[in-house]
Amino acid sequence: MKSAPSEIQLQKETLRIETFSDGVFCIAVTLLSIEIGVETKDNITNEGLTKSLLAQWPIYLAYITSFVNVLLAWIGHHSLFKLLRKTNNFVIVANGLLLMLIALVPFPTKTLGTFLLSGALKTAVVFYTAYFVLISLAFRLLWYAAARSKGLLIHDVTDSKILQMTRNENIGLICNGFIFCVALVNPWIALSLSFAMWIYWFVFT
Amino acid sequence: MKSAPSEIQLQKETLRIETFSDGVFCIAVTLLSIEIGVETKDNITNEGLTKSLLAQWPIYLAYITSFVNVLLAWIGHHSLFKLLRKTNNFVIVANGLLLMLIALVPFPTKTLGTFLLSGALKTAVVFYTAYFVLISLAFRLLWYAAARSKGLLIHDVTDSKILQMTRNENIGLICNGFIFCVALVNPWIALSLSFAMWIYWFVFT
Amino acid sequence: MKSAPSEIQLQKETLRIETFSDGVFCIAVTLLSIEIGVETKDNITNEGLTKSLLAQWPIYLAYITSFVNVLLAWIGHHSLFKLLRKTNNFVIVANGLLLMLIALVPFPTKTLGTFLLSGALKTAVVFYTAYFVLISLAFRLLWYAAARSKGLLIHDVTDSKILQMTRNENIGLICNGFIFCVALVNPWIALSLSFAMWIYWFVFT
Amino acid sequence: MKSAPSEIQLQKETLRIETFSDGVFCIAVTLLSIEIGVETKDNITNEGLTKSLLAQWPIYLAYITSFVNVLLAWIGHHSLFKLLRKTNNFVIVANGLLLMLIALVPFPTKTLGTFLLSGALKTAVVFYTAYFVLISLAFRLLWYAAARSKGLLIHDVTDSKILQMTRNENIGLICNGFIFCVALVNPWIALSLSFAMWIYWFVFT
């Protein structure tokens, strides 16, 4: 009679970590907007304000890119946690590392938006794409920690499901790594590839 | 025996997306206040500070307007999700688009508050009202995605309820579109219409 | 058979509004800290930084005051919602008004902290205390909306409990009103009374 | 028949306070990132932006340190609340005090990151470590409030579990106190000790 509530307890603890993680994803995604605004008050004519609003398109582009990326990461995070029935310290550390990166996404986003039209374009895009390589690595580490021993996964998980998740994590890592490499050569192609990847994701997943 | 928990699982997944969306609404609405403050420290007299506080009324007006609009959007979002029993990728994309717009509401709000008393009044109001037309469109798209096939809706939904929701979404879109058109002619009438719409909403819904 | 799930549904809807409200309280309370920091970078000596940190005590005082006030408001909000089994539009509007005020608490807090040691001390304290009179009024309105007809309250609520809640809301309103009046005469006594009220609250509630 | 739902009610109230606290931890941890960004727009070359990004390493270090510390505090908070079946005013006040400190963590973090490479290094590190001594004290107070009478703890808690929690809280307090003392002598050793403590925590807990 003791093992049954213990199983429920394990599930509850896992759910609690996922809820906390969801909170971080949710706040991170909403904080992306926090510094967007027309800064100068010199636009006191209608034309001036219109121009200022339009001139900020790199900021909007960076916002949209990061919003979609964090939403995709959230979906991926949930797919992973659906397979977990309990956690250990390794999983908690890997998850903490991932959240630490997710919570800081506003920083590369701001950098991308601010410097997209400047002479520092390449550095900004390389930094941004490198950051998402880091996030992919943290995801890969989290999945490694989770799948290392079958004890952490739910009982009715099949080997093919584990394999599929491993493949998905690897594909995500390779894609982001590839985009990062492209960014080193041509930042604009790298950004376009990002967009193309989303479409692939939504159509084929 | 497998289909029953599967149905619960579907509901849970849908609830999870709604909870995440609720989080975005909740954070967006609270972040509206973040940059409100008396900026200059030159108001070192009681009269000076009083004047500064009162002079900021367009900021307060923009805050109230957006707070109510986001709350209404949240209520509308919940009405829609109450009819959903499962989601697909199209719904997730449409919902993501809506959240992306909701999370950025502080931006048009700030613009409206800052430029309401400047020469850029019309641009600010047009931008603000256009933004809420976009939100209405995202809502309409989300409902289109949800209602396209009856498979996504809960089993006991009636045709009249679907029709009613469609009508509500359309009315919202038309109202916001009309306010936007009015803003192109006279920004103050457009803002007044916004207020009038709220009263209608609360009294007749 | 239809009325029983309907009752559960009502409870769920009420809980959902409370959860959203909880989120606003929670975010508002955490956002209070957002602009606290040592601004100037000229403090490059240890002594300089120490002085800067200590000189900001009005900011810390305002932070603590608002944190406690919002926590107390949260506790009061929960006590009220525990008596509710369903809501209507009037309750939703009154609750929305309350949330709108709670979400903006960082604004009077910032004002209080910034001007406490300036010549605008009285205006800052009057504004701050007036703001909490507004919050008390919104609470009173919410309770009025909830208690107007017994249909919204849970079935086993006793008349003495309703009376007690009414008395609590009235006492809160009178206390905040009194502190506001004192602030018009002497701001420091008003702030001290605020602190005294907390102690009363925790010891006697 | 009345005592059983009352027990559930107690658990629900306790859970509610924990959920609110979780929210504060979650938002505080995500807000740590809010002011991180490359400020100057003069870095219009790729090299300039790269340099600016790298030069900010103290900001990143402070971010990581605080993120880990708040996550550990969250884990500790949960361990404590798992032993609670009901709360009283003393627990609520102690918990409020802890949350007030957690919500303000971005402030010492910012201070640490900004002044780590300045002449005010020692003050910044002393302030930061002193702040976490305060957090340890609030934790110790919370546990004191919870354990004072066995009535607040869950029924099946063993004396050894209570003793273990007391020991853990004391160890945390002593460690943070020791790091604070070291900071008074050598800030860099103090920061290194912080990192060493994490490793100990994750390996031995």
PDB file of N, CA and C in Angstrom, chain A residues 144-187:
ATOM      1  N   TYR A 144      19.640  13.201 -22.317  1.00  0.00           N
ATOM      2  CA  TYR A 144      20.651  12.210 -21.944  1.00  0.00           C
ATOM      3  C   TYR A 144      20.471  11.811 -20.482  1.00  0.00           C
ATOM      4  N   ALA A 145      20.312  12.840 -19.617  1.00  0.00           N
ATOM      5  CA  ALA A 145      20.125  12.581 -18.179  1.00  0.00           C
ATOM      6  C   ALA A 145      18.862  11.769 -17.927  1.00  0.00           C
ATOM      7  N   ALA A 146      17.819  12.066 -18.710  1.00  0.00           N
ATOM      8  CA  ALA A 146      16.539  11.389 -18.491  1.00  0.00           C
ATOM      9  C   ALA A 146      16.561   9.950 -18.989  1.00  0.00           C
ATOM     10  N   ALA A 147      17.236   9.725 -20.122  1.00  0.00           N
ATOM     11  CA  ALA A 147      17.147   8.425 -20.791  1.00  0.00           C
ATOM     12  C   ALA A 147      18.256   7.461 -20.378  1.00  0.00           C
ATOM     13  N   ARG A 148      19.239   7.947 -19.642  1.00  0.00           N
ATOM     14  CA  ARG A 148      20.398   7.136 -19.262  1.00  0.00           C
ATOM     15  C   ARG A 148      19.961   5.816 -18.619  1.00  0.00           C
ATOM     16  N   SER A 149      19.082   5.939 -17.645  1.00  0.00           N
ATOM     17  CA  SER A 149      18.549   4.719 -17.042  1.00  0.00           C
ATOM     18  C   SER A 149      17.052   4.738 -17.272  1.00  0.00           C
ATOM     19  N   LYS A 150      16.482   3.583 -17.592  1.00  0.00           N
ATOM     20  CA  LYS A 150      15.049   3.550 -17.905  1.00  0.00           C
ATOM     21  C   LYS A 150      14.198   3.845 -16.673  1.00  0.00           C
ATOM     22  N   GLY A 151      14.815   3.833 -15.477  1.00  0.00           N
ATOM     23  CA  GLY A 151      14.074   4.038 -14.228  1.00  0.00           C
ATOM     24  C   GLY A 151      13.358   5.372 -14.147  1.00  0.00           C
ATOM     25  N   LEU A 152      13.877   6.371 -14.866  1.00  0.00           N
ATOM     26  CA  LEU A 152      13.273   7.701 -14.782  1.00  0.00           C
ATOM     27  C   LEU A 152      12.074   7.855 -15.717  1.00  0.00           C
ATOM     28  N   LEU A 153      12.023   6.992 -16.747  1.00  0.00           N
ATOM     29  CA  LEU A 153      10.965   7.158 -17.741  1.00  0.00           C
ATOM     30  C   LEU A 153       9.685   6.466 -17.299  1.00  0.00           C
ATOM     31  N   ILE A 154       8.549   6.875 -17.881  1.00  0.00           N
ATOM     32  CA  ILE A 154       7.280   6.235 -17.547  1.00  0.00           C
ATOM     33  C   ILE A 154       7.332   4.777 -17.988  1.00  0.00           C
ATOM     34  N   HIS A 155       6.514   3.933 -17.335  1.00  0.00           N
ATOM     35  CA  HIS A 155       6.646   2.492 -17.520  1.00  0.00           C
ATOM     36  C   HIS A 155       6.291   2.039 -18.927  1.00  0.00           C
ATOM     37  N   ASP A 156       5.325   2.692 -19.550  1.00  0.00           N
ATOM     38  CA  ASP A 156       4.865   2.184 -20.847  1.00  0.00           C
ATOM     39  C   ASP A 156       5.544   2.875 -22.028  1.00  0.00           C
ATOM     40  N   VAL A 157       6.737   3.425 -21.796  1.00  0.00           N
ATOM     41  CA  VAL A 157       7.453   4.029 -22.911  1.00  0.00           C
ATOM     42  C   VAL A 157       8.077   2.909 -23.748  1.00  0.00           C
ATOM     43  N   THR A 158       7.967   3.040 -25.064  1.00  0.00           N
ATOM     44  CA  THR A 158       8.551   2.017 -25.935  1.00  0.00           C
ATOM     45  C   THR A 158       9.937   2.451 -26.389  1.00  0.00           C
ATOM     46  N   ASP A 159      10.741   1.464 -26.806  1.00  0.00           N
ATOM     47  CA  ASP A 159      12.081   1.778 -27.291  1.00  0.00           C
ATOM     48  C   ASP A 159      12.025   2.702 -28.507  1.00  0.00           C
ATOM     49  N   SER A 160      11.007   2.509 -29.327  1.00  0.00           N
ATOM     50  CA  SER A 160      10.920   3.325 -30.546  1.00  0.00           C
ATOM     51  C   SER A 160      10.638   4.790 -30.186  1.00  0.00           C
ATOM     52  N   LYS A 161       9.874   4.993 -29.083  1.00  0.00           N
ATOM     53  CA  LYS A 161       9.588   6.356 -28.659  1.00  0.00           C
ATOM     54  C   LYS A 161      10.860   7.021 -28.142  1.00  0.00           C
ATOM     55  N   ILE A 162      11.657   6.262 -27.395  1.00  0.00           N
ATOM     56  CA  ILE A 162      12.930   6.789 -26.890  1.00  0.00           C
ATOM     57  C   ILE A 162      13.831   7.171 -28.057  1.00  0.00           C
ATOM     58  N   LEU A 163      13.887   6.256 -29.021  1.00  0.00           N
ATOM     59  CA  LEU A 163      14.726   6.489 -30.197  1.00  0.00           C
ATOM     60  C   LEU A 163      14.275   7.723 -30.955  1.00  0.00           C
ATOM     61  N   GLN A 164      12.949   7.856 -31.077  1.00  0.00           N
ATOM     62  CA  GLN A 164      12.395   8.993 -31.808  1.00  0.00           C
ATOM     63  C   GLN A 164      12.759  10.303 -31.116  1.00  0.00           C
ATOM     64  N   MET A 165      12.634  10.328 -29.779  1.00  0.00           N
ATOM     65  CA  MET A 165      12.987  11.532 -29.021  1.00  0.00           C
ATOM     66  C   MET A 165      14.477  11.842 -29.185  1.00  0.00           C
ATOM     67  N   THR A 166      15.326  10.814 -29.098  1.00  0.00           N
ATOM     68  CA  THR A 166      16.762  11.012 -29.288  1.00  0.00           C
ATOM     69  C   THR A 166      17.031  11.615 -30.664  1.00  0.00           C
ATOM     70  N   ARG A 167      16.352  11.058 -31.670  1.00  0.00           N
ATOM     71  CA  ARG A 167      16.539  11.565 -33.033  1.00  0.00           C
ATOM     72  C   ARG A 167      16.102  13.022 -33.134  1.00  0.00           C
ATOM     73  N   ASN A 168      14.933  13.335 -32.544  1.00  0.00           N
ATOM     74  CA  ASN A 168      14.443  14.716 -32.582  1.00  0.00           C
ATOM     75  C   ASN A 168      15.439  15.679 -31.949  1.00  0.00           C
ATOM     76  N   GLU A 169      15.944  15.307 -30.767  1.00  0.00           N
ATOM     77  CA  GLU A 169      16.908  16.182 -30.079  1.00  0.00           C
ATOM     78  C   GLU A 169      18.160  16.355 -30.940  1.00  0.00           C
ATOM     79  N   ASN A 170      18.601  15.242 -31.556  1.00  0.00           N
ATOM     80  CA  ASN A 170      19.798  15.340 -32.394  1.00  0.00           C
ATOM     81  C   ASN A 170      19.561  16.222 -33.614  1.00  0.00           C
ATOM     82  N   ILE A 171      18.385  16.046 -34.235  1.00  0.00           N
ATOM     83  CA  ILE A 171      18.063  16.870 -35.411  1.00  0.00           C
ATOM     84  C   ILE A 171      18.046  18.351 -35.024  1.00  0.00           C
ATOM     85  N   GLY A 172      17.408  18.669 -33.887  1.00  0.00           N
ATOM     86  CA  GLY A 172      17.379  20.058 -33.418  1.00  0.00           C
ATOM     87  C   GLY A 172      18.778  20.607 -33.234  1.00  0.00           C
ATOM     88  N   LEU A 173      19.640  19.811 -32.612  1.00  0.00           N
ATOM     89  CA  LEU A 173      21.020  20.239 -32.368  1.00  0.00           C
ATOM     90  C   LEU A 173      21.771  20.451 -33.680  1.00  0.00           C
ATOM     91  N   ILE A 174      21.600  19.494 -34.609  1.00  0.00           N
ATOM     92  CA  ILE A 174      22.309  19.597 -35.898  1.00  0.00           C
ATOM     93  C   ILE A 174      21.809  20.816 -36.673  1.00  0.00           C
ATOM     94  N   CYS A 175      20.493  21.015 -36.706  1.00  0.00           N
ATOM     95  CA  CYS A 175      19.925  22.164 -37.427  1.00  0.00           C
ATOM     96  C   CYS A 175      20.492  23.470 -36.874  1.00  0.00           C
ATOM     97  N   ASN A 176      20.422  23.633 -35.554  1.00  0.00           N
ATOM     98  CA  ASN A 176      20.913  24.866 -34.951  1.00  0.00           C
ATOM     99  C   ASN A 176      22.418  25.024 -35.164  1.00  0.00           C
ATOM    100  N   GLY A 177      23.145  23.906 -35.113  1.00  0.00           N
ATOM    101  CA  GLY A 177      24.586  23.959 -35.375  1.00  0.00           C
ATOM    102  C   GLY A 177      24.861  24.390 -36.813  1.00  0.00           C
ATOM    103  N   PHE A 178      24.062  23.858 -37.740  1.00  0.00           N
ATOM    104  CA  PHE A 178      24.228  24.195 -39.144  1.00  0.00           C
ATOM    105  C   PHE A 178      23.935  25.683 -39.375  1.00  0.00           C
ATOM    106  N   ILE A 179      22.834  26.155 -38.789  1.00  0.00           N
ATOM    107  CA  ILE A 179      22.483  27.575 -38.928  1.00  0.00           C
ATOM    108  C   ILE A 179      23.598  28.452 -38.357  1.00  0.00           C
ATOM    109  N   PHE A 180      24.174  28.026 -37.235  1.00  0.00           N
ATOM    110  CA  PHE A 180      25.292  28.767 -36.651  1.00  0.00           C
ATOM    111  C   PHE A 180      26.470  28.836 -37.629  1.00  0.00           C
ATOM    112  N   CYS A 181      26.781  27.706 -38.277  1.00  0.00           N
ATOM    113  CA  CYS A 181      27.895  27.680 -39.233  1.00  0.00           C
ATOM    114  C   CYS A 181      27.598  28.608 -40.419  1.00  0.00           C
ATOM    115  N   VAL A 182      26.351  28.564 -40.897  1.00  0.00           N
ATOM    116  CA  VAL A 182      25.969  29.451 -42.000  1.00  0.00           C
ATOM    117  C   VAL A 182      26.118  30.913 -41.571  1.00  0.00           C
ATOM    118  N   ALA A 183      25.753  31.213 -40.316  1.00  0.00           N
ATOM    119  CA  ALA A 183      25.836  32.593 -39.825  1.00  0.00           C
ATOM    120  C   ALA A 183      27.266  33.115 -39.892  1.00  0.00           C
ATOM    121  N   LEU A 184      28.219  32.217 -39.719  1.00  0.00           N
ATOM    122  CA  LEU A 184      29.626  32.634 -39.796  1.00  0.00           C
ATOM    123  C   LEU A 184      29.968  33.110 -41.193  1.00  0.00           C
ATOM    124  N   VAL A 185      29.255  32.588 -42.198  1.00  0.00           N
ATOM    125  CA  VAL A 185      29.514  32.954 -43.596  1.00  0.00           C
ATOM    126  C   VAL A 185      28.577  34.084 -44.033  1.00  0.00           C
ATOM    127  N   ASN A 186      27.262  33.846 -43.876  1.00  0.00           N
ATOM    128  CA  ASN A 186      26.295  34.852 -44.304  1.00  0.00           C
ATOM    129  C   ASN A 186      25.131  34.927 -43.310  1.00  0.00           C
ATOM    130  N   PRO A 187      25.067  36.012 -42.543  1.00  0.00           N
ATOM    131  CA  PRO A 187      24.038  36.119 -41.498  1.00  0.00           C
ATOM    132  C   PRO A 187      22.616  36.075 -42.034  1.00  0.00           C
TER     133      PRO A 187
END
